[in-house]
Short mmCIF file of C-alpha atoms in Angstrom, two decimals:
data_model
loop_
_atom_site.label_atom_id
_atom_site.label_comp_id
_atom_site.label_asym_id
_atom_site.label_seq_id
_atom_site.Cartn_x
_atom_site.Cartn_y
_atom_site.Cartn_z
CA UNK Z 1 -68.65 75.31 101.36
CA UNK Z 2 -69.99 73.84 98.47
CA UNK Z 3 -73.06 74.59 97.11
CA UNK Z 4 -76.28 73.09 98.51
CA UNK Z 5 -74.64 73.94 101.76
CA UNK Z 6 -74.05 77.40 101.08
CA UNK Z 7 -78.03 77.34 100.19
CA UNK Z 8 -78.52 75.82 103.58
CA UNK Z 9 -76.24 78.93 105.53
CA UNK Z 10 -78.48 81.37 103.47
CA UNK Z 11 -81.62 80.11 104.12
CA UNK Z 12 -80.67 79.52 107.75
CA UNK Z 13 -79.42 83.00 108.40
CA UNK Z 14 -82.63 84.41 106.28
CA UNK Z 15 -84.89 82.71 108.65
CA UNK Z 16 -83.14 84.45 111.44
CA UNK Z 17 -83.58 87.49 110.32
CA UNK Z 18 -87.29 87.40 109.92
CA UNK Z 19 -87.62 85.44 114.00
CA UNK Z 20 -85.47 88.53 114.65
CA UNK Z 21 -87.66 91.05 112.92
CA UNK Z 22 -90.86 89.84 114.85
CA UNK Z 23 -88.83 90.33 118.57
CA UNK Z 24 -87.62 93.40 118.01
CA UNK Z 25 -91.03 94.82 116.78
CA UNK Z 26 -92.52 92.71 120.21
CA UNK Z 27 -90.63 94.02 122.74
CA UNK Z 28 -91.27 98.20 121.80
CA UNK Z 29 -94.21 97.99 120.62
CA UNK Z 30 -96.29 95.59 123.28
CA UNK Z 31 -94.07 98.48 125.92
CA UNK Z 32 -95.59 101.59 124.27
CA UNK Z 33 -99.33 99.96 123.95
CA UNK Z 34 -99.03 99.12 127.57
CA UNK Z 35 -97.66 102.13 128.67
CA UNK Z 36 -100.47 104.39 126.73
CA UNK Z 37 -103.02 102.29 128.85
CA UNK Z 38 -101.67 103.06 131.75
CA UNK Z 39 -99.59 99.86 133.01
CA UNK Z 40 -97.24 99.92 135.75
CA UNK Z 41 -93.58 99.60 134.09
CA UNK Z 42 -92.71 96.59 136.20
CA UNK Z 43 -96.13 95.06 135.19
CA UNK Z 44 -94.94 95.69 131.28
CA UNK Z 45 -91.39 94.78 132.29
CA UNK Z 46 -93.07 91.38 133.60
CA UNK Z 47 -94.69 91.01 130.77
CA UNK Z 48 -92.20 91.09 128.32
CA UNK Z 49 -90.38 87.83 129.86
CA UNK Z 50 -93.02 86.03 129.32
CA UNK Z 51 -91.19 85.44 125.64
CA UNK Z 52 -88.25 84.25 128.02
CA UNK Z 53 -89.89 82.18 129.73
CA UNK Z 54 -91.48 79.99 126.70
CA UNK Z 55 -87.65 79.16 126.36
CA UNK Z 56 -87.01 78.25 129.63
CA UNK Z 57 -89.61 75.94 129.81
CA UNK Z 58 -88.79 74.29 126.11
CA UNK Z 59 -85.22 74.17 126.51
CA UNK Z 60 -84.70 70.90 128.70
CA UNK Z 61 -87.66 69.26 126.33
CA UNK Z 62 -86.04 69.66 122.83
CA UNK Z 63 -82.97 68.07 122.22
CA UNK Z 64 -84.43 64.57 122.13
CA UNK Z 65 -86.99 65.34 119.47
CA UNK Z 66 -84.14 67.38 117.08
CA UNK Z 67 -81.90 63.76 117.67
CA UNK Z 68 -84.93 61.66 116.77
CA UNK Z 69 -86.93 64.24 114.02
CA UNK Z 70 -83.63 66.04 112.73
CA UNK Z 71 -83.25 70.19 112.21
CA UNK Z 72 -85.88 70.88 109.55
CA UNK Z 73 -89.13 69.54 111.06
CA UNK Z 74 -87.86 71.60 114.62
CA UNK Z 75 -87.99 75.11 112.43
CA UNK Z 76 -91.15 74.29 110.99
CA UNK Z 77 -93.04 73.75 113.68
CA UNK Z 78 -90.77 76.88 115.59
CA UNK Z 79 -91.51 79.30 112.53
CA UNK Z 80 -95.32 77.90 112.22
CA UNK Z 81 -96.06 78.75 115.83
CA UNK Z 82 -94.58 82.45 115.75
CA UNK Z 83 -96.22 83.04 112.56
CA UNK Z 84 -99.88 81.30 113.98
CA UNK Z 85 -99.38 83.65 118.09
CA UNK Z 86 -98.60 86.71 116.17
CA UNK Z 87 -101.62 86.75 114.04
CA UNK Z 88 -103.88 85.91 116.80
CA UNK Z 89 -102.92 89.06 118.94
CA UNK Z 90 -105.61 91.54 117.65
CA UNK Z 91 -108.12 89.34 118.66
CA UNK Z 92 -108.14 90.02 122.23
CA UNK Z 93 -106.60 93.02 123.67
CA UNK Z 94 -105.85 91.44 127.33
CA UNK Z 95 -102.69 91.49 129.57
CA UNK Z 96 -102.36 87.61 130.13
CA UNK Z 97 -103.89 86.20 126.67
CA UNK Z 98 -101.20 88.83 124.92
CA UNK Z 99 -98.42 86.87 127.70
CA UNK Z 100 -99.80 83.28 127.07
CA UNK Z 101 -98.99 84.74 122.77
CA UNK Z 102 -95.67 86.12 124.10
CA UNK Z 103 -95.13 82.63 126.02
CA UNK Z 104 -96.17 80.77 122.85
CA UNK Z 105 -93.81 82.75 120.23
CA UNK Z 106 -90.69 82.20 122.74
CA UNK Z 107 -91.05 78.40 122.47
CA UNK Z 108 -91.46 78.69 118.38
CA UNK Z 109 -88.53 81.57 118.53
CA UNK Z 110 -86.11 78.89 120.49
CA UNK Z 111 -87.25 75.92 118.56
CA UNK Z 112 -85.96 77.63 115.42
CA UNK Z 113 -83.06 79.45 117.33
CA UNK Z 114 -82.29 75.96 118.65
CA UNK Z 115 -81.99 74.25 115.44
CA UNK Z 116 -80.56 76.54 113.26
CA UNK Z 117 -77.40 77.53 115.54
CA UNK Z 118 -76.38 73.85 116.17
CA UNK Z 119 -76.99 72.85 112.75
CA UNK Z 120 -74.74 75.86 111.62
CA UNK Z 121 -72.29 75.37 114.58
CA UNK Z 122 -72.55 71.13 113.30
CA UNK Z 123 -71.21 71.63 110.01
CA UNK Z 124 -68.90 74.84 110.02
CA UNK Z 125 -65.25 74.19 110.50
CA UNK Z 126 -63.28 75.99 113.88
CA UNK Z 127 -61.41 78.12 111.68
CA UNK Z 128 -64.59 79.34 110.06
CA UNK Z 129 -67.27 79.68 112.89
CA UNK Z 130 -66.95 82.73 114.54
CA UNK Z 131 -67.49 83.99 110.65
CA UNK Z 132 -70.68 81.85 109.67
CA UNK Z 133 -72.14 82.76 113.47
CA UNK Z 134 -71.54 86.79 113.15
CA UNK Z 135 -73.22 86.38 109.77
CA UNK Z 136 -75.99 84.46 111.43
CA UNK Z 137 -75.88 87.18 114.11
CA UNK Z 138 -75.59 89.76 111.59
CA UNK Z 139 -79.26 88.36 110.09
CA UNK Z 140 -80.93 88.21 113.29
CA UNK Z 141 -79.81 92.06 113.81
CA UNK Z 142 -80.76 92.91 110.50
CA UNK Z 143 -84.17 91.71 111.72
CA UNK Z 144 -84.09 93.23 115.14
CA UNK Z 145 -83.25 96.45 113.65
CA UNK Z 146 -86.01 96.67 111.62
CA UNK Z 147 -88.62 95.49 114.23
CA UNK Z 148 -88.69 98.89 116.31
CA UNK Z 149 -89.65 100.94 112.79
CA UNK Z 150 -92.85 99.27 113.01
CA UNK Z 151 -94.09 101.42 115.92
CA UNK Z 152 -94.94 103.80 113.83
CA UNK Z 153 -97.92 102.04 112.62
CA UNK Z 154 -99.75 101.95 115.88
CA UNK Z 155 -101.11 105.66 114.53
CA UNK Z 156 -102.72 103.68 111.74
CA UNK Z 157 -104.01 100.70 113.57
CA UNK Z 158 -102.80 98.62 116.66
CA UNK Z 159 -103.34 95.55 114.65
CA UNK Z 160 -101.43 96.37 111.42
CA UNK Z 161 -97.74 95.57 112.93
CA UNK Z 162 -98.86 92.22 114.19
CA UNK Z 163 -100.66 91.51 110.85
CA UNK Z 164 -97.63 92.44 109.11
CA UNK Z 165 -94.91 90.52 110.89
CA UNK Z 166 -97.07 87.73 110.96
CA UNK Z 167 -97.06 87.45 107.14
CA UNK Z 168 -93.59 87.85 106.98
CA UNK Z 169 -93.00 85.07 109.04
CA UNK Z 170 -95.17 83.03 107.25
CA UNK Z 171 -93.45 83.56 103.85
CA UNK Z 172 -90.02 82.79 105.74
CA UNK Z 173 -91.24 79.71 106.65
CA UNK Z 174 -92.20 78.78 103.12
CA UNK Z 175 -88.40 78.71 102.15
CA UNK Z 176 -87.62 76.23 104.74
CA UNK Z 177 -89.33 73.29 103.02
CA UNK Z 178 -86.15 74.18 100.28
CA UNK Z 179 -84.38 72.25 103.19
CA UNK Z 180 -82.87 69.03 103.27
CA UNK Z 181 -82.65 67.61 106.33
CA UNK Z 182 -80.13 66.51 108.76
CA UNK Z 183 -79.93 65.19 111.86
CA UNK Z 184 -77.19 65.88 114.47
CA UNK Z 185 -74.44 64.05 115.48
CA UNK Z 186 -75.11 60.68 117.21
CA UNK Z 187 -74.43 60.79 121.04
CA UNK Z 188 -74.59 57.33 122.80
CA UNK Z 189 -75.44 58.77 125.65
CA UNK Z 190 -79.16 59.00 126.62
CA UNK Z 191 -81.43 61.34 124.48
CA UNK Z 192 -84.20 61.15 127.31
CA UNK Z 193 -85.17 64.24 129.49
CA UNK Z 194 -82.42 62.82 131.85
CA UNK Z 195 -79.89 62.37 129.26
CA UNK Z 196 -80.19 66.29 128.40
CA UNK Z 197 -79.45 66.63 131.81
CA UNK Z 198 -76.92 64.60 132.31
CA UNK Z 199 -75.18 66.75 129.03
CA UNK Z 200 -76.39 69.83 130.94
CA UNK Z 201 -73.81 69.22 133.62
CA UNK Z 202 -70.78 67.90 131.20
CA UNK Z 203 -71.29 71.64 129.01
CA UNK Z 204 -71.87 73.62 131.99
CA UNK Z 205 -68.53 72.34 133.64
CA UNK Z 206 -66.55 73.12 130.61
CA UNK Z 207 -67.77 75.92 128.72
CA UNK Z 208 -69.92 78.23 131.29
CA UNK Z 209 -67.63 81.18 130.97
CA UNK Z 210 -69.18 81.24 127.16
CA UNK Z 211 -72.41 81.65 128.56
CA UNK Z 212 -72.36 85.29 130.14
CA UNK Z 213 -72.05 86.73 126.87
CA UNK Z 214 -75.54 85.41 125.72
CA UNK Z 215 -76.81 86.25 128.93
CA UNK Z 216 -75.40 89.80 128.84
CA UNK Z 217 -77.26 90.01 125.14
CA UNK Z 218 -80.25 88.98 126.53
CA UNK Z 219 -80.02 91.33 129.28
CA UNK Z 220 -79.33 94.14 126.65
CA UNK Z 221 -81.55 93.44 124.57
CA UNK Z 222 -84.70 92.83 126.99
CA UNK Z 223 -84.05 95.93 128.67
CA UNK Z 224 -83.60 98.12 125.62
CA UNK Z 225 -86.42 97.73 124.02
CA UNK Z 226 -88.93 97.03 126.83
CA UNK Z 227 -87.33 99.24 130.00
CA UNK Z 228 -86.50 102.11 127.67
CA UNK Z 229 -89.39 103.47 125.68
CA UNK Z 230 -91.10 103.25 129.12
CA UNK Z 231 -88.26 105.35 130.61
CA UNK Z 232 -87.73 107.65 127.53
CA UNK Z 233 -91.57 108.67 127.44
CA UNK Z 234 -91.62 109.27 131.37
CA UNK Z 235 -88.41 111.65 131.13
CA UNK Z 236 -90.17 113.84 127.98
CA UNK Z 237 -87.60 112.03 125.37
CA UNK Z 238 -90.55 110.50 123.42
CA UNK Z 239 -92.15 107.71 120.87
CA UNK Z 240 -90.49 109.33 117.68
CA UNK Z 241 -86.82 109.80 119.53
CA UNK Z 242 -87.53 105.88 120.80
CA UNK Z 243 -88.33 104.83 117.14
CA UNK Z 244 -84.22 106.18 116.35
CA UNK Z 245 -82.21 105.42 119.48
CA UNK Z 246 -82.88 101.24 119.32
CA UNK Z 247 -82.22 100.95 115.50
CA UNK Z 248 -79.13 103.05 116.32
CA UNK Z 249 -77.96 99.97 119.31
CA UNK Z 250 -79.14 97.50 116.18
CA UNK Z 251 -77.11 99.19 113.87
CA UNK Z 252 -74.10 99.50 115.37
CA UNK Z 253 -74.06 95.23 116.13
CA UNK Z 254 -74.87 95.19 112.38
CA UNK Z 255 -72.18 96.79 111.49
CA UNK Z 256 -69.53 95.75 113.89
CA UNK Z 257 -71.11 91.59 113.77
CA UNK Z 258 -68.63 90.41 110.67
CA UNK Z 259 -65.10 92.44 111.86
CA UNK Z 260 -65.82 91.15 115.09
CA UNK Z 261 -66.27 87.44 114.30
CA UNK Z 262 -63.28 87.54 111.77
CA UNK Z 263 -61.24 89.36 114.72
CA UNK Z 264 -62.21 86.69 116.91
CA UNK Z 265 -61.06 83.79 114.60
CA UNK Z 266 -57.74 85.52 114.45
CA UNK Z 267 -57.40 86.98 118.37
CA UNK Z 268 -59.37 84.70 119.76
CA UNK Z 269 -63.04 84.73 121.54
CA UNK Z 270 -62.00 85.63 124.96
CA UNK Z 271 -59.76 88.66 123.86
CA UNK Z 272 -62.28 90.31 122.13
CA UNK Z 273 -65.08 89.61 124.77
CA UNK Z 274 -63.14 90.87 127.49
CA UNK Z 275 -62.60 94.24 125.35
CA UNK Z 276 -66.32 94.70 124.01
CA UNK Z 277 -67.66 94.20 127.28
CA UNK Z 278 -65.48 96.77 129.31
CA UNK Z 279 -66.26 99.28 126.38
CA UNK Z 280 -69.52 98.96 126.76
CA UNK Z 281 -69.57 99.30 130.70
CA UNK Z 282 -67.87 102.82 129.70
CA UNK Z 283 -70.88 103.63 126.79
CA UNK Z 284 -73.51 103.42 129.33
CA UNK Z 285 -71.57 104.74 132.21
CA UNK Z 286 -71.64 107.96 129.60
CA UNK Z 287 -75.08 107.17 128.39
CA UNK Z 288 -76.02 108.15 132.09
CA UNK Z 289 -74.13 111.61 132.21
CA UNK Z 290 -75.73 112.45 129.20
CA UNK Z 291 -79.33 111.23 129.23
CA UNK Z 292 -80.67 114.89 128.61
CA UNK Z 293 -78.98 114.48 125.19
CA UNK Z 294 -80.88 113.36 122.49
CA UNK Z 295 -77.13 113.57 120.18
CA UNK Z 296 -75.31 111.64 123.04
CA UNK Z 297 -77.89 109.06 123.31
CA UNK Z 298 -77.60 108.25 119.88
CA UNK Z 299 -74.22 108.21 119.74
CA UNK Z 300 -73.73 106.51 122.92
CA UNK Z 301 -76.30 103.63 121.46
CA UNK Z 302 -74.61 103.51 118.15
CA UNK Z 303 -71.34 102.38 119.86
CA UNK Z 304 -72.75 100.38 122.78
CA UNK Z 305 -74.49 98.38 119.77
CA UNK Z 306 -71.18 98.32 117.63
CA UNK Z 307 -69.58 96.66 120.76
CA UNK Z 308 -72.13 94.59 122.40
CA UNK Z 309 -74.34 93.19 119.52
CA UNK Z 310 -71.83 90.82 119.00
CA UNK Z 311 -71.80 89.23 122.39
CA UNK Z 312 -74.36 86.18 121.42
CA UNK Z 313 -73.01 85.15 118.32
CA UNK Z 314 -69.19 85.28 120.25
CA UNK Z 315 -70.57 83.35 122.95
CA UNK Z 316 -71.77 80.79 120.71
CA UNK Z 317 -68.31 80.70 118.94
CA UNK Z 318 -66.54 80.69 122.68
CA UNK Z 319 -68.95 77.77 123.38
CA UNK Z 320 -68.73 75.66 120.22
CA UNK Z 321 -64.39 76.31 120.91
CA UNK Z 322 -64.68 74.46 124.64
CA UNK Z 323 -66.75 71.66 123.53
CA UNK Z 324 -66.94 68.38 121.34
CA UNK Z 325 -69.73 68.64 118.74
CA UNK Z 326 -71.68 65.99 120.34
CA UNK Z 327 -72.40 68.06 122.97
CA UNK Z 328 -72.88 71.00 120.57
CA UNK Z 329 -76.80 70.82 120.71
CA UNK Z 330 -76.52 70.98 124.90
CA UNK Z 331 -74.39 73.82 124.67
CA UNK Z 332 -76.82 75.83 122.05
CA UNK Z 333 -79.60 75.06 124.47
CA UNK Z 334 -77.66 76.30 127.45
CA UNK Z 335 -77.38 79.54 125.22
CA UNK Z 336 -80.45 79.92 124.90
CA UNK Z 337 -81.43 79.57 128.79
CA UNK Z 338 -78.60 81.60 129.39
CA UNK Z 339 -80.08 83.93 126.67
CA UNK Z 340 -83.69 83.74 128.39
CA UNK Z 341 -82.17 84.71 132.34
CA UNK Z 342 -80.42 87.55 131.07
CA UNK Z 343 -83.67 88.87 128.77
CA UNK Z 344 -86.08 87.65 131.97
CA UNK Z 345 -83.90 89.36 134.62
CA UNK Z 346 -83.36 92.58 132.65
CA UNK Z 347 -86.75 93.88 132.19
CA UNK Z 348 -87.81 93.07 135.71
CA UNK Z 349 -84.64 94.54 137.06
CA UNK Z 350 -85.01 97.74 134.74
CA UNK Z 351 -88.70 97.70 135.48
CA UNK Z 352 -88.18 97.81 139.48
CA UNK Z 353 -85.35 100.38 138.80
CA UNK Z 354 -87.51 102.70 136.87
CA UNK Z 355 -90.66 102.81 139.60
CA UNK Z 356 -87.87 102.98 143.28
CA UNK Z 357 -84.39 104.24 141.78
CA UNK Z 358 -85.27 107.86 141.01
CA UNK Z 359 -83.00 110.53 140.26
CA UNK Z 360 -80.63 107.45 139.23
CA UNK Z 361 -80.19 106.52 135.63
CA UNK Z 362 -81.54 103.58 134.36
CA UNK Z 363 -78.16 103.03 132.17
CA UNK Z 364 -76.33 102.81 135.44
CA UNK Z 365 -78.13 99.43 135.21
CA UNK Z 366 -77.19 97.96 132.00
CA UNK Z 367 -73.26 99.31 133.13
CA UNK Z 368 -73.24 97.56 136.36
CA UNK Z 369 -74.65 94.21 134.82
CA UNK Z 370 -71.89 94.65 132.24
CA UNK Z 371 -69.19 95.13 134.94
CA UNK Z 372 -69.97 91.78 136.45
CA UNK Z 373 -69.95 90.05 133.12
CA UNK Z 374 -66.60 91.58 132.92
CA UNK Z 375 -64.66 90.24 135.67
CA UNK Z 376 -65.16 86.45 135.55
CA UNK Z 377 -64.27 86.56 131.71
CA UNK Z 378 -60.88 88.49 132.96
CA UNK Z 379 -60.65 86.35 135.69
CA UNK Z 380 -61.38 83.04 133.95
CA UNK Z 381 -59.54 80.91 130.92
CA UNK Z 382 -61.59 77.80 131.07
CA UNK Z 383 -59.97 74.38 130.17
CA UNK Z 384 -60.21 74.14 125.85
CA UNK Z 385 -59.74 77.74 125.70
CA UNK Z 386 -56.75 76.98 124.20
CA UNK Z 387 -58.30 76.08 120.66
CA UNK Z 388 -58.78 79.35 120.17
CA UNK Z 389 -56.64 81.37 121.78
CA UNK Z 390 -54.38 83.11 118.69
CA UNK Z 391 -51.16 80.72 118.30
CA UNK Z 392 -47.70 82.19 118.65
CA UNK Z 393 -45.59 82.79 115.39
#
């Protein structure tokens, strides 16, 4: 890469990090503020999607204006609207203005998501992507990571962590204007509401094996950080314990994000997905046998996250492998509604698990929804797989 377009991949992946830093300090923090006021844990779990479903309902709507605007005006007005929702949260302590802010940052969060991935994914070559995307995934976990720390602050003030992440955001979303913009590649095909439809179908036909991975992350991830604390502090675990165990799952992707993207460039995509994902149906299978641990939680988190934090950025990689790059901003968008089921499903699932499954562990969860991510990816090798399946010598 040359150099303004290794400024571009920085600034990209920078941005990331912060839109990750603001989700994972959401989704533990909103839980534990609920939970200390008494709400039901599937009413919190319900909550929490309502992030999810601010990309669900922008998905379909924003490929035609990234055709017709290009990538940098999209993360402006993404980053501009988390940065704006999160600094209007201690204004109102209620249950549905705090979900119409949750609703509000999802459809900034995939707006930027949106447009950075396919404009990294647009101008990365094969051999190189499942690199630049573990870096970008390596960001956004950098981010995550450092969300749940910010807990800690609601002993200070309930309005400090909001006030905090909201500035952050808002200097991230200075650097953009650094930017150049681009616009993707032209598609003669319709770039109406129908059009994206009509692209919906093509990508979903080729390349939906690519999308359980990002659904699986989203599942993960959801369920985590907004099932967990709820579970932790019912079964005498704690806030403090909480405030380790999630950076330890973040950790682990952070560390694993770069091997594993360079593995997959080499191995191939569906090799190593087929591996992280049966690993991790074992961690949490364990995680469940040893839930009175505080030690084998942690260490069962660490490598669940050293497997599975990967899974989003290698499903992007699987999915920019099966398809042409005109259809590369359909098949980000599909990861991201893939992305938003898994994270929407999770918490209510985990939620409903919490309140009727007693005496059964809420990992046994997670492991089962990993099991059935499993088997289709065995069972599957989609047509184009063979770009990046490893060639023989």
């Amino acid at each position: 890469m040359n150099i303004s377009i290794k400024l571009r991949f920085w600034i990209l992946v920078i941005i990331v990090a912060i839109s990750g830093f603001s989700q994972g300090m959401l989704l533990p923090l909103i839980a534990i503020i609920f939970e200390q006021d008494g709400v039901s844990s599937s009413m919190n779990g319900l909550h929490a999607t309502g992030l999810y479903i601010g990309i669900l309902i922008a998905s379909p709507l924003m490929e035609a204006p990234l055709r017709r605007f290009g990538y940098k005006p999209i993360i402006l007005i993404g980053g501009l609207a988390v940065a704006v929702s999160l600094a209007l949260f201690p204004l109102w302590k209620s249950f549905w203005f705090w979900f119409l802010l949750r609703l509000a940052i999802g459809i900034g969060d995939h707006m930027l998501h949106f447009a950075t991935q396919t404009w990294i994914t647009s101008f990365t070559p094969k051999e190189r992507i499942g690199r630049n995307i573990s870096i970008y995934g390596l960001f956004f976990g950098l981010g995550f990571a450092a969300g749940p720390l910010m807990t800690r602050f609601i002993e200070v003030s309930t309005t400090l962590p909001f006030t905090l992440s909201s500035a952050v955001s808002l200097a991230a979303w200075m650097i953009v204007w650094l930017l150049k913009n681009e616009h993707p590649e032209h598609d003669l095909e319709s770039t109406s509401f129908f059009g994206t439809m009509k692209r919906f179908g093509k990508v979903f036909k080729y390349a939906w094996v690519a999308f359980l991975p990002p659904f699986a992350f989203g599942f993960l991830e959801a369920s985590l950080n907004g099932n967990f604390p709820v579970y932790a502090m019912r079964s005498g675990i704690g806030v403090e314990a909480v405030a380790i165990l999630l950076p330890a799952f973040a950790t682990g992707g952070i560390l694993s994000q770069l091997p594993l993207g360079i593995l997959s460039d080499k191995l191939g995509r569906r090799t190593v997905l087929i591996t992280i994902t049966l690993s991790g149906f074992i961690c949490f299978t364990v995680a469940g046998l040893l839930e009175d641990s505080t030690t084998g939680l942690l260490v069962c988190f660490f490598l669940a996250g050293t497997l599975l934090g990967s899974t989003f950025s290698l499903g992007i990689s699987y999915m920019a492998d099966l398809l042409p790059k005109q259809l590369l901003p359909a098949g980000n968008l599909m990861c991201g509604i893939f992305f938003s089921f898994g994270s929407i499903s999770g918490p209510f699932i985990g939620g409903v698990a919490i309140e009727l499954l007693e005496g059964i562990s809420f990992f046994y969860v997670v492991s089962t929804m990993l099991l059935l991510i499993f088997i289709p990816l065995v069972a599957v090798r989609p047509e184009g797989s063979s770009q990046q399946e490893p060639k023989s010598a």
